[in-house]
XYZ file of C-alpha atoms in Angstrom:
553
model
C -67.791 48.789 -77.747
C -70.049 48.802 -74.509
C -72.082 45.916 -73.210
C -75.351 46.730 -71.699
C -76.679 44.267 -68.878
C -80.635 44.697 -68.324
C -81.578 42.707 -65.489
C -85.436 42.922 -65.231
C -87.407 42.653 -61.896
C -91.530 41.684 -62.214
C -92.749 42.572 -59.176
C -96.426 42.085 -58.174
C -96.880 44.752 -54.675
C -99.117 47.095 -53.280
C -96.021 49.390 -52.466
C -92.929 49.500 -54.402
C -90.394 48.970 -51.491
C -91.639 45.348 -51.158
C -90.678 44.738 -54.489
C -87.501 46.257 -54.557
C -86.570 44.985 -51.028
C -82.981 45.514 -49.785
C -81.603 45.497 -54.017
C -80.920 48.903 -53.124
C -77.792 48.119 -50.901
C -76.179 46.655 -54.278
C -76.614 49.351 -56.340
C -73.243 51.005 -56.837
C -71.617 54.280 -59.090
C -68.300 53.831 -61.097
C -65.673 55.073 -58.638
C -63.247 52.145 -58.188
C -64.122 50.143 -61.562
C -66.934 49.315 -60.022
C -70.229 49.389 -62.599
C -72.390 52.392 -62.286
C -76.057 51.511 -61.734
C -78.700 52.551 -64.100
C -81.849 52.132 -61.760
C -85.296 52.475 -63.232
C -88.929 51.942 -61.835
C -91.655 51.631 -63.639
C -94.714 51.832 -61.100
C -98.542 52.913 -61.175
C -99.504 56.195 -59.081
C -99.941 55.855 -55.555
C -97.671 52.934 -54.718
C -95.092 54.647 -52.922
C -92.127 55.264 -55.287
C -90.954 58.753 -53.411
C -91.882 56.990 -50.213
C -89.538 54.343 -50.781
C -86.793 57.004 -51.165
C -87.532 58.478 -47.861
C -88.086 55.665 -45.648
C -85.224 53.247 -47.471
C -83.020 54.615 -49.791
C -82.300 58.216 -47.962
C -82.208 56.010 -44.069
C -78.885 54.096 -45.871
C -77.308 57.183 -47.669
C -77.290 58.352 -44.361
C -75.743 55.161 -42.862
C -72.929 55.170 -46.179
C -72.632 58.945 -45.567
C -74.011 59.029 -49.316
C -75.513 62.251 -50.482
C -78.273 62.290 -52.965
C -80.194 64.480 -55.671
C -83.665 64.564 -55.570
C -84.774 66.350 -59.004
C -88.438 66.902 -59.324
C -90.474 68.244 -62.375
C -93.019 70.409 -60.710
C -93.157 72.777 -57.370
C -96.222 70.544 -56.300
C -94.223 67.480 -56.168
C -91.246 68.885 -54.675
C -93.226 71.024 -52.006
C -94.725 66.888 -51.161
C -91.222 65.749 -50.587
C -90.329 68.609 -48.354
C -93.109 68.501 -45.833
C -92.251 64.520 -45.947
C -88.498 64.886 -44.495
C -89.910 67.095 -42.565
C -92.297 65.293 -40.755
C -89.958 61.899 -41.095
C -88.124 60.844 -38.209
C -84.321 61.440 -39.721
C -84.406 64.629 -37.444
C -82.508 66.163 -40.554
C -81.628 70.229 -40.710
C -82.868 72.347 -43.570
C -81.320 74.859 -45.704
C -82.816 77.282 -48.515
C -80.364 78.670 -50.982
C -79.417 79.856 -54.214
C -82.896 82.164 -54.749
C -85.068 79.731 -53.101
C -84.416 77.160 -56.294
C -82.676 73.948 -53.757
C -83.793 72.804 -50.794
C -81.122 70.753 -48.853
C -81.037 68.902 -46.094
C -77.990 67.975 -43.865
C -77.289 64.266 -42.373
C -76.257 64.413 -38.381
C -72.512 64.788 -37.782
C -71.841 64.430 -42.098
C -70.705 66.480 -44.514
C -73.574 64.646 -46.596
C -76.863 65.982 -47.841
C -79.827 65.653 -49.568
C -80.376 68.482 -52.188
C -84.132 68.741 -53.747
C -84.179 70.570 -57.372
C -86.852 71.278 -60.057
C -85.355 70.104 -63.477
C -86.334 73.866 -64.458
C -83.928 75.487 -61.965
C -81.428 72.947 -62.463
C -79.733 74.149 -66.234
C -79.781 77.333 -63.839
C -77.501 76.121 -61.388
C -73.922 76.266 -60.999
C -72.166 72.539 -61.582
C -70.338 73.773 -58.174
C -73.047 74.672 -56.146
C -72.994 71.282 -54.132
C -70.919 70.688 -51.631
C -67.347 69.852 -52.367
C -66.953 67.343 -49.732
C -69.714 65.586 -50.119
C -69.824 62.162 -51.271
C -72.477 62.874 -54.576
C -73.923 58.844 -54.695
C -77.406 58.944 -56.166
C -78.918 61.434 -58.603
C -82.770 60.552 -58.063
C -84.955 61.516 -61.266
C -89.104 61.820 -60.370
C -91.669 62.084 -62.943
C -88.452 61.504 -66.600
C -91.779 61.951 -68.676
C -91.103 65.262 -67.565
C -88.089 65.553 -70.771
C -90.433 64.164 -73.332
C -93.928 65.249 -72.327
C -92.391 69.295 -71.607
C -90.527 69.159 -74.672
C -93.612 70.483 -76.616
C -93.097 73.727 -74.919
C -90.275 73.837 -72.640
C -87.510 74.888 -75.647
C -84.511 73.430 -72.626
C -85.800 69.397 -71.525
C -82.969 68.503 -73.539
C -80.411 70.194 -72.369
C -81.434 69.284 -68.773
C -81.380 65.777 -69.703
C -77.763 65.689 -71.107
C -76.400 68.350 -68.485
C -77.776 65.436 -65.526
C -76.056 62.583 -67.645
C -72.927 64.286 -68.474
C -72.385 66.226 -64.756
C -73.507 62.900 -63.018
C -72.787 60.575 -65.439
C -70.388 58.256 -62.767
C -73.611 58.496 -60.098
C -76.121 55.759 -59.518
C -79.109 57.122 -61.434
C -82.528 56.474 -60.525
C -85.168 56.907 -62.702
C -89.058 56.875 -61.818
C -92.454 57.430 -63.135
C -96.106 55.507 -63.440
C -95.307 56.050 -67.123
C -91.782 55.247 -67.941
C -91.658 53.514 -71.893
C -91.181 56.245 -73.579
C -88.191 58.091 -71.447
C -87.103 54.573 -71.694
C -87.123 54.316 -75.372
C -85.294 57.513 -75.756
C -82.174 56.780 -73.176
C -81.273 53.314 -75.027
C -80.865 55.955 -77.521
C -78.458 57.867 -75.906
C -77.036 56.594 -73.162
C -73.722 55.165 -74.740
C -72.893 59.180 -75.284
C -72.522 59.224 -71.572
C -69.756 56.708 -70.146
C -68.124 57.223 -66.963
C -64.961 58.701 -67.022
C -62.146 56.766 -65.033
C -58.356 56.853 -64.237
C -57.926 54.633 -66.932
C -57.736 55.340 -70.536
C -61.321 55.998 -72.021
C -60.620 53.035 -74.213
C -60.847 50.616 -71.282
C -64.656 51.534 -70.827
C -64.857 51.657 -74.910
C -64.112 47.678 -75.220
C -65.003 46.546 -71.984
C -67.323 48.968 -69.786
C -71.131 47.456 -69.172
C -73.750 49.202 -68.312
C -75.740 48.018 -64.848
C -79.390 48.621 -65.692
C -81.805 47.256 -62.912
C -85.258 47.528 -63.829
C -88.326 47.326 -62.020
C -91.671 46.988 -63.037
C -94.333 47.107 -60.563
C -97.152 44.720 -62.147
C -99.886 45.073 -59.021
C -103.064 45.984 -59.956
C -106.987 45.588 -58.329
C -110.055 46.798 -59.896
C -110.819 50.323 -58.837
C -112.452 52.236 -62.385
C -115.834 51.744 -63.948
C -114.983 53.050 -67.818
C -117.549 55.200 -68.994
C -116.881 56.313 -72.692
C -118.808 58.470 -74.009
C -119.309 61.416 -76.406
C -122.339 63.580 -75.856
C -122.022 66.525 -72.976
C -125.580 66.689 -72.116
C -125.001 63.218 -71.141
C -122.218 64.291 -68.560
C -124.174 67.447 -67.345
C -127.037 65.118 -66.219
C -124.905 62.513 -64.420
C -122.947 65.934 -62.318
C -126.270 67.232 -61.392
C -127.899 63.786 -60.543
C -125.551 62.810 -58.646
C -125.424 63.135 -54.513
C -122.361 63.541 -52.087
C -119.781 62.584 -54.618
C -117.045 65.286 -55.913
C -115.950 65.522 -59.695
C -112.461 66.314 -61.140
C -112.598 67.115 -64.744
C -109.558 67.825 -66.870
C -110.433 70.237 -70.287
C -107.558 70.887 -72.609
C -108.782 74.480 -73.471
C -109.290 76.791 -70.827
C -112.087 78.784 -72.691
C -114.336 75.340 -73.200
C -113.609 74.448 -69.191
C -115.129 77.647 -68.014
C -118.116 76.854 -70.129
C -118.927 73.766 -69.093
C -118.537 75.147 -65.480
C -120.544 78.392 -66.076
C -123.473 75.184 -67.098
C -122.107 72.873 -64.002
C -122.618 75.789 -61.521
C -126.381 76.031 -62.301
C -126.671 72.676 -60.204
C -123.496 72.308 -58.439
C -120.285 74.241 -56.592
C -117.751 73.991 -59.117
C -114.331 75.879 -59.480
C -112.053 76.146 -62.484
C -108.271 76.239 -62.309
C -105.132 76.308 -64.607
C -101.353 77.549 -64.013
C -102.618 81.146 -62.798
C -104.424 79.266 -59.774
C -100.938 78.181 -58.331
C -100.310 81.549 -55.946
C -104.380 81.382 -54.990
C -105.892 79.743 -50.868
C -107.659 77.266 -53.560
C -103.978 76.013 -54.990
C -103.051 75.645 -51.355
C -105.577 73.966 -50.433
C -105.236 71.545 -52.909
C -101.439 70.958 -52.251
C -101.434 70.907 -48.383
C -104.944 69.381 -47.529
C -105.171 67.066 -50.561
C -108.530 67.890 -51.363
C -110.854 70.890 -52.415
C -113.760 72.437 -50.635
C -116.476 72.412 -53.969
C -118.167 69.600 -55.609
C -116.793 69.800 -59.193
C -113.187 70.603 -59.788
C -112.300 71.929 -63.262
C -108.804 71.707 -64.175
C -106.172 72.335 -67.068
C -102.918 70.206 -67.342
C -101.573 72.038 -64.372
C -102.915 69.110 -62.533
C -101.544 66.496 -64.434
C -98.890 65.445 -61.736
C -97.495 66.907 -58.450
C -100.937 66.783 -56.479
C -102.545 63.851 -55.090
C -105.828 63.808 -54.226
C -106.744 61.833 -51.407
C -110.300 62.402 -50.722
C -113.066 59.579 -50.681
C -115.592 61.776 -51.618
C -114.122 62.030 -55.182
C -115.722 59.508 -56.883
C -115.748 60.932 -60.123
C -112.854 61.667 -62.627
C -113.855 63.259 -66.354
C -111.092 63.999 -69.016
C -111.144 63.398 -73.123
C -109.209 60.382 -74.684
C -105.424 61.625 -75.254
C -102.118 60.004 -75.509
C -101.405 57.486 -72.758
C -99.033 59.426 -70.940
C -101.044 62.212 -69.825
C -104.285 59.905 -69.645
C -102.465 58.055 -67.188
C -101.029 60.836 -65.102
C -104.222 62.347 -65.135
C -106.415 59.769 -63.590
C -103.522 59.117 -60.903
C -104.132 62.396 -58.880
C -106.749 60.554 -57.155
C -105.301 58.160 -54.953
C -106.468 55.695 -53.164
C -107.236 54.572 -49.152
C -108.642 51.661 -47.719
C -111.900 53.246 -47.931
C -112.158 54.427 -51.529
C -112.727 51.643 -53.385
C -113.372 52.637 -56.712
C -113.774 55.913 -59.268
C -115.886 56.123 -62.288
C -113.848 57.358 -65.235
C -115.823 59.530 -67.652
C -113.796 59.535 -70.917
C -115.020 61.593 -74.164
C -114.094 59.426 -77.403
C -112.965 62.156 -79.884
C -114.659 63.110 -83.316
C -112.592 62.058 -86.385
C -112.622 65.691 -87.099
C -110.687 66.183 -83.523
C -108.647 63.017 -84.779
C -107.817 64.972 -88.120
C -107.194 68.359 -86.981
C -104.464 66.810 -83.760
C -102.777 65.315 -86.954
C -102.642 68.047 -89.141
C -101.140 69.577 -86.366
C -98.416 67.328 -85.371
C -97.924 66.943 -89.233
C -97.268 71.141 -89.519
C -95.157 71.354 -86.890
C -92.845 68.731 -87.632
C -92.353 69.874 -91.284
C -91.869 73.829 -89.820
C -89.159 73.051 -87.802
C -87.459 70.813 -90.596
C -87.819 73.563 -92.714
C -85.880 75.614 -90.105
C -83.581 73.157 -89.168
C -82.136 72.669 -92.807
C -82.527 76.220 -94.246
C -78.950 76.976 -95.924
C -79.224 80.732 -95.122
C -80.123 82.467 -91.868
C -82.717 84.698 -94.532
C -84.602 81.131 -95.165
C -84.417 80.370 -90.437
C -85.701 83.925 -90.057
C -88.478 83.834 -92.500
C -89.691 80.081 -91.446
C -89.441 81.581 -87.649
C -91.667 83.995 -88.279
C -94.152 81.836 -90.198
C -93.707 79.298 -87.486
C -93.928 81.875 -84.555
C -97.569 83.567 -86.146
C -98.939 79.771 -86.046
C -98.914 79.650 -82.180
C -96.869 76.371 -82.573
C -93.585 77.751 -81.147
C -92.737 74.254 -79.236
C -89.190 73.317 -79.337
C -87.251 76.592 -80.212
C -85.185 79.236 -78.438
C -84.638 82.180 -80.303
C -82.118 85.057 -78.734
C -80.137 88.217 -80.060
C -76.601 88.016 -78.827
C -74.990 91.028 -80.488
C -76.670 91.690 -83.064
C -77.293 88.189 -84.126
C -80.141 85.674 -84.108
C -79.054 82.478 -82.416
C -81.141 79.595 -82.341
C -81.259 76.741 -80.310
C -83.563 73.808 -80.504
C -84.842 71.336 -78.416
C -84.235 67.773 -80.029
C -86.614 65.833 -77.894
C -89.889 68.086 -79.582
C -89.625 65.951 -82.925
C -89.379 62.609 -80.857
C -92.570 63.501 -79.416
C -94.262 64.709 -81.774
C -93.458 61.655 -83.834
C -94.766 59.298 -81.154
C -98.086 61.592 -81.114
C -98.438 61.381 -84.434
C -98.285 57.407 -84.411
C -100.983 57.207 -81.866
C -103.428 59.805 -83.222
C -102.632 57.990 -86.819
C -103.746 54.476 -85.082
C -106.577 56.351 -83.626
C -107.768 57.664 -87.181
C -107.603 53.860 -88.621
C -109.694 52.441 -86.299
C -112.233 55.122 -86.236
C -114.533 52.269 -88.037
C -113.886 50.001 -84.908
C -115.747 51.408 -81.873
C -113.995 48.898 -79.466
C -110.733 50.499 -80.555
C -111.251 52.666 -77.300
C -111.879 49.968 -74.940
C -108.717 47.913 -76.448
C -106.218 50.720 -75.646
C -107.692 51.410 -72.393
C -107.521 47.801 -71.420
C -103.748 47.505 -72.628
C -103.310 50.412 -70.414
C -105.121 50.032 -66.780
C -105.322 45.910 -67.099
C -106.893 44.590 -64.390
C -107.566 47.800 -62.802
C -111.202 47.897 -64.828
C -113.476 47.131 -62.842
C -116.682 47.882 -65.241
C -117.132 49.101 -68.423
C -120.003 51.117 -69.764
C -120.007 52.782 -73.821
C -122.401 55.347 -73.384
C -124.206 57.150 -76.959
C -126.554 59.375 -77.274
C -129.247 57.340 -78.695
C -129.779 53.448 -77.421
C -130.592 51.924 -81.074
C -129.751 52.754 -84.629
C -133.593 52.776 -85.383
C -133.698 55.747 -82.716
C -130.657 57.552 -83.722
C -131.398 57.572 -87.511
C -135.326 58.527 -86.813
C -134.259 61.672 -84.828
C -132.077 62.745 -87.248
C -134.701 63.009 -90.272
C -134.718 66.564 -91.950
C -132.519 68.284 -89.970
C -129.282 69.192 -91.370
C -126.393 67.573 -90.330
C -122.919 69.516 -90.788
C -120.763 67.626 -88.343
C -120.462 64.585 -90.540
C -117.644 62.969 -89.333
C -119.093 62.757 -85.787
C -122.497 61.699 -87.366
C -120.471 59.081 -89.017
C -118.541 57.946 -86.001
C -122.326 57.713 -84.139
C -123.821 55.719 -86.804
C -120.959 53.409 -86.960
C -120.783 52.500 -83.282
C -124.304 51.986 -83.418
C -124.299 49.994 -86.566
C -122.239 47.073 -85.292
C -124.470 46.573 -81.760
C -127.386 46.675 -84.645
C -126.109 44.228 -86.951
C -125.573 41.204 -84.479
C -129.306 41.572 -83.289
C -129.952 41.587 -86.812
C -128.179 38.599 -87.604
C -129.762 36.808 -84.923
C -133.211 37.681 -85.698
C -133.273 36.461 -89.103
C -131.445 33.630 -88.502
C -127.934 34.273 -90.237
C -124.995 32.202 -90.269
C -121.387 33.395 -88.954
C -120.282 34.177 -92.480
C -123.428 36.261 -93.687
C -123.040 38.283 -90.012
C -118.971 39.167 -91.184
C -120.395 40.259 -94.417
C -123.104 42.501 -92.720
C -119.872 43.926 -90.717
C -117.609 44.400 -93.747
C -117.566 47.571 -95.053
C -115.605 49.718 -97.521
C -112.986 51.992 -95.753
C -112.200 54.809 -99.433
C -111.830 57.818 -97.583
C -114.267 60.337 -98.486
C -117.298 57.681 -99.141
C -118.852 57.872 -95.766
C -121.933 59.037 -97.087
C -122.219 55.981 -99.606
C -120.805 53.724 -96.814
C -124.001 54.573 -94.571
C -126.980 54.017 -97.207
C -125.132 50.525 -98.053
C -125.418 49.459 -94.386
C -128.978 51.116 -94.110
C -129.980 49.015 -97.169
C -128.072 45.738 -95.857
C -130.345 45.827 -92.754
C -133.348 47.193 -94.365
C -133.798 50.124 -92.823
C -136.290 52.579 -94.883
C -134.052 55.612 -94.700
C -131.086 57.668 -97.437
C -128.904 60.218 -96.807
C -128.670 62.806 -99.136
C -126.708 66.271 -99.977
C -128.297 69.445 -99.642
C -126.571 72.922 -99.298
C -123.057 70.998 -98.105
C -125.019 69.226 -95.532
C -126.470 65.853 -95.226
C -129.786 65.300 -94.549
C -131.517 62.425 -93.445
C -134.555 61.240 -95.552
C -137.065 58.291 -94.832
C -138.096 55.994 -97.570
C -141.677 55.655 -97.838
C -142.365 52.280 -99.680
C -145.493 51.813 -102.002
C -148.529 49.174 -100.785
């Protein structure tokens, strides 16, 4: 069978080009025997990945007379990398064709071209639609989280993923993105489906084909974010209005809550909301031209997630709630960073365990409604399951058409591989809901070095505080009360330790605690009687409440 041949390159640069170097000028397709490369480049936000197509690898394709594929995964993006060859010197002549969806761009005196797609348009597109004469070298693919991260609602990533690697599948393929692993993960998966063909017999490349996979991973980091977790929103509304000459970008995941929070924001400050309706408005524009907006709080939905930078050293400020590492990552990378921006505080809300729960028992329901659909033995059983799946608003990963008379469905095999991976990390987020440095841990294994500070905001400085302002009130959020007293109760215990004069082992003991689901309550009024503090908690009316003891003289 095949051999695959991973040849890793560390690299430790500001820019990704000075990494990579002239390694470029090696990397060669299958035509002739020779190997086909398998390029991919793992690099944070802002360090020049499209630029180093531009200025190096599109200035030799049009030395080689070597045409190329630029596919990106949102109209942002590719809008970016049109005004770029524009403004380059290459002195290159653009077309517009095939209803607006490719963008191409002729070499001087060559049959050769640069053609610049959306992965949407492409399953569109006509395998003939490029130019018969031209020499098709490099197949360029921005942003790959795009298959796994739009899989939970675009019902085609897939196919656009194996209609690239079967079409192209004897091109050097470059793949790129600040968050690469998972992509990654998936194509060792499914790559050996995809060998180039050749004049010889396909049992040549069977036995003795390997794969050339060059990968680079750009390593550089400097310390540009002050971590602020925290979990209380009157918190964040006092640091917005306090704050002077510094811009905001806040990411929501609901609509509805992000135009309350700016309906409260706009009572101090300028503040705009925008989601995937905002992208035909002079705001959008602005945004995507100028790089910046004209208010001092930007409120924004996933839209924003990649495609604009933000280069504006006014925006100091960058808010959005703790979510898989993908889209935490792309988030905080629209703002990028000059020589005179040194550094952005990053506001990030821990979630409740309830949150925690409910993102679970999500995942969970989806994944068993589209097994249920997937294996139903009668197209009674799909329909049925459809239609309970379809009323649940969790219609991620399916295509459903009438074609004479008769349902057809199609389904987008990524969805479960995503969902699985979400699952894992909200699961691992649920277990260590006990640990408050959990947070801190993951965000550290994900920025590095890039920390500059870090700063775990509640809303109450001591557990003597927070349990005294809860007495007699009713508490119904329970998990988030728990979650609260927890964080507070391991800061508490060391001080406790140390002011009555405890050894190591009685401290771990203080710090031990039962983890039985569903004993929360009982877990609290053990700690509160480990470190003598004169309060219970007790049930009343489904709630808890908070009593004081009162001990007898």
């Amino acid at each position: 069978m095949s051999k695959e041949r991973v040849n890793w390159h560390t690299i430790d640069c500001r820019y990704i080009s000075e990494g990579i170097g002239d390694d470029y000028k090696t990397w060669k397709t299958a035509i002739a025997g020779k190997q086909a490369s398998r390029v991919f480049i793992e690099s944070p936000t802002g360090s020049g990945k499209t630029s180093f197509i531009i200025d190096k690898l599109l200035t030799y394709a049009i030395e080689e007379r070597r045409s190329i594929i630029y596919i990106c995964n949102r109209d942002a993006l590719k809008q970016q990398l049109i005004t770029s060859i524009r403004e380059s010197s290459l002195n290159l002549k653009e077309y517009v064709h095939v209803n607006k969806q490719v963008t191409k761009f002729d070499y001087p005196n060559s049959n050769e071209s640069i053609y610049i797609v959306n992965y949407q348009s492409l399953l569109n597109l006509e395998n003939n639609l490029f130019h018969p004469l031209s020499n098709i070298y490099y197949i360029v693919m921005d942003e790959v989280h795009f298959f796994l991260d739009d899989a939970l609602y675009n019902n085609n990533s897939d196919k656009i993923f194996w209609k690239i690697l079967y079409f192209f599948n004897n091109m050097v393929q470059l793949f790129m993105s600040a968050t690469i692993l998972d992509f990654m993960n998936l194509y060792t998966l499914t790559y050996k489906l995809f060998l180039p063909s050749h004049p010889q017999p396909q049992i040549y490349y069977n036995i003795f084909y390997e794969f050339s996979i060059e990968y680079y991973i750009n390593t550089y980091t400097t310390p540009k974010y002050n971590i602020v977790l925290y979990n209380n929103e009157d918190f964040l509304l006092k640091r917005i209005s306090s704050s002077q000459d510094e811009k905001w970008l806040i990411f929501t995941t609901n609509l509805e809550n992000g135009n309350k929070l700016r309906d409260e924001i706009k009572k101090h400050k300028k503040c705009y909301c925008i989601n995937a309706k905002s992208k035909n408005t002079k705001r959008w524009e602005n945004l995507t031209i100028n790089k910046s907006f004209d208010c001092d709080v930007l409120i924004s939905t996933k839209v924003l997630d990649n495609g604009v930078n933000i280069i504006d050293d006014k925006l100091k400020n960058i808010v959005l709630p703790f979510m898989y590492p993908t889209d935490f990552i792309q988030m905080i990378g629209r703002k990028r960073f000059t020589e005179t921006s040194q550094y952005v505080n990053l506001y990030v809300r821990r979630l409740t365990s309830q949150e925690i729960r409910s993102r679970l028992m999500n995942i969970n329901n989806s994944i068993l409604k589209i097994n249920a659909i997937t294996t139903a033995n009668s197209m009674r059983k799909k329909i049925s399951y459809i239609k309970n799946y379809w009323n649940s608003k969790s219609n991620s990963g399916f295509d459903f058409k009438y074609k004479e008379d008769e349902l057809q469905i199609t389904f987008n095999n990524f969805t479960i591989f995503k969902l699985c991976l979400e699952f894992e990390f909200y699961n691992y987020l649920e277990m260590s809901s006990n640990n408050p440095s959990a947070y801190f841990y993951l965000i550290r294994n994900w920025l590095g070095n890039n920390i500059k500070e870090f700063e775990n905001i509640s809303a109450y400085t001591t557990l003597p505080d927070f349990m005294k302002n809860q007495v007699g009130q009713p508490i119904t959020d329970t998990e988030n009360f728990y979650y609260n007293f927890m964080e507070l109760y391991q800061v508490y215990c060391w001080k406790f330790a140390s002011d009555n004069n405890m050894t190591i082992s009685a401290y771990k003991s203080l710090v031990r605690l039962r983890q039985a689901t569903g004993r929360h309550k009982a877990t609290i009024n053990e700690c509160l009687k480990k470190i003598n503090l004169p309060y219970i908690i007790n049930k009343k009316n489904n709630n808890w409440i908070v009593t004081p003891i009162v001990t007898e003289e």
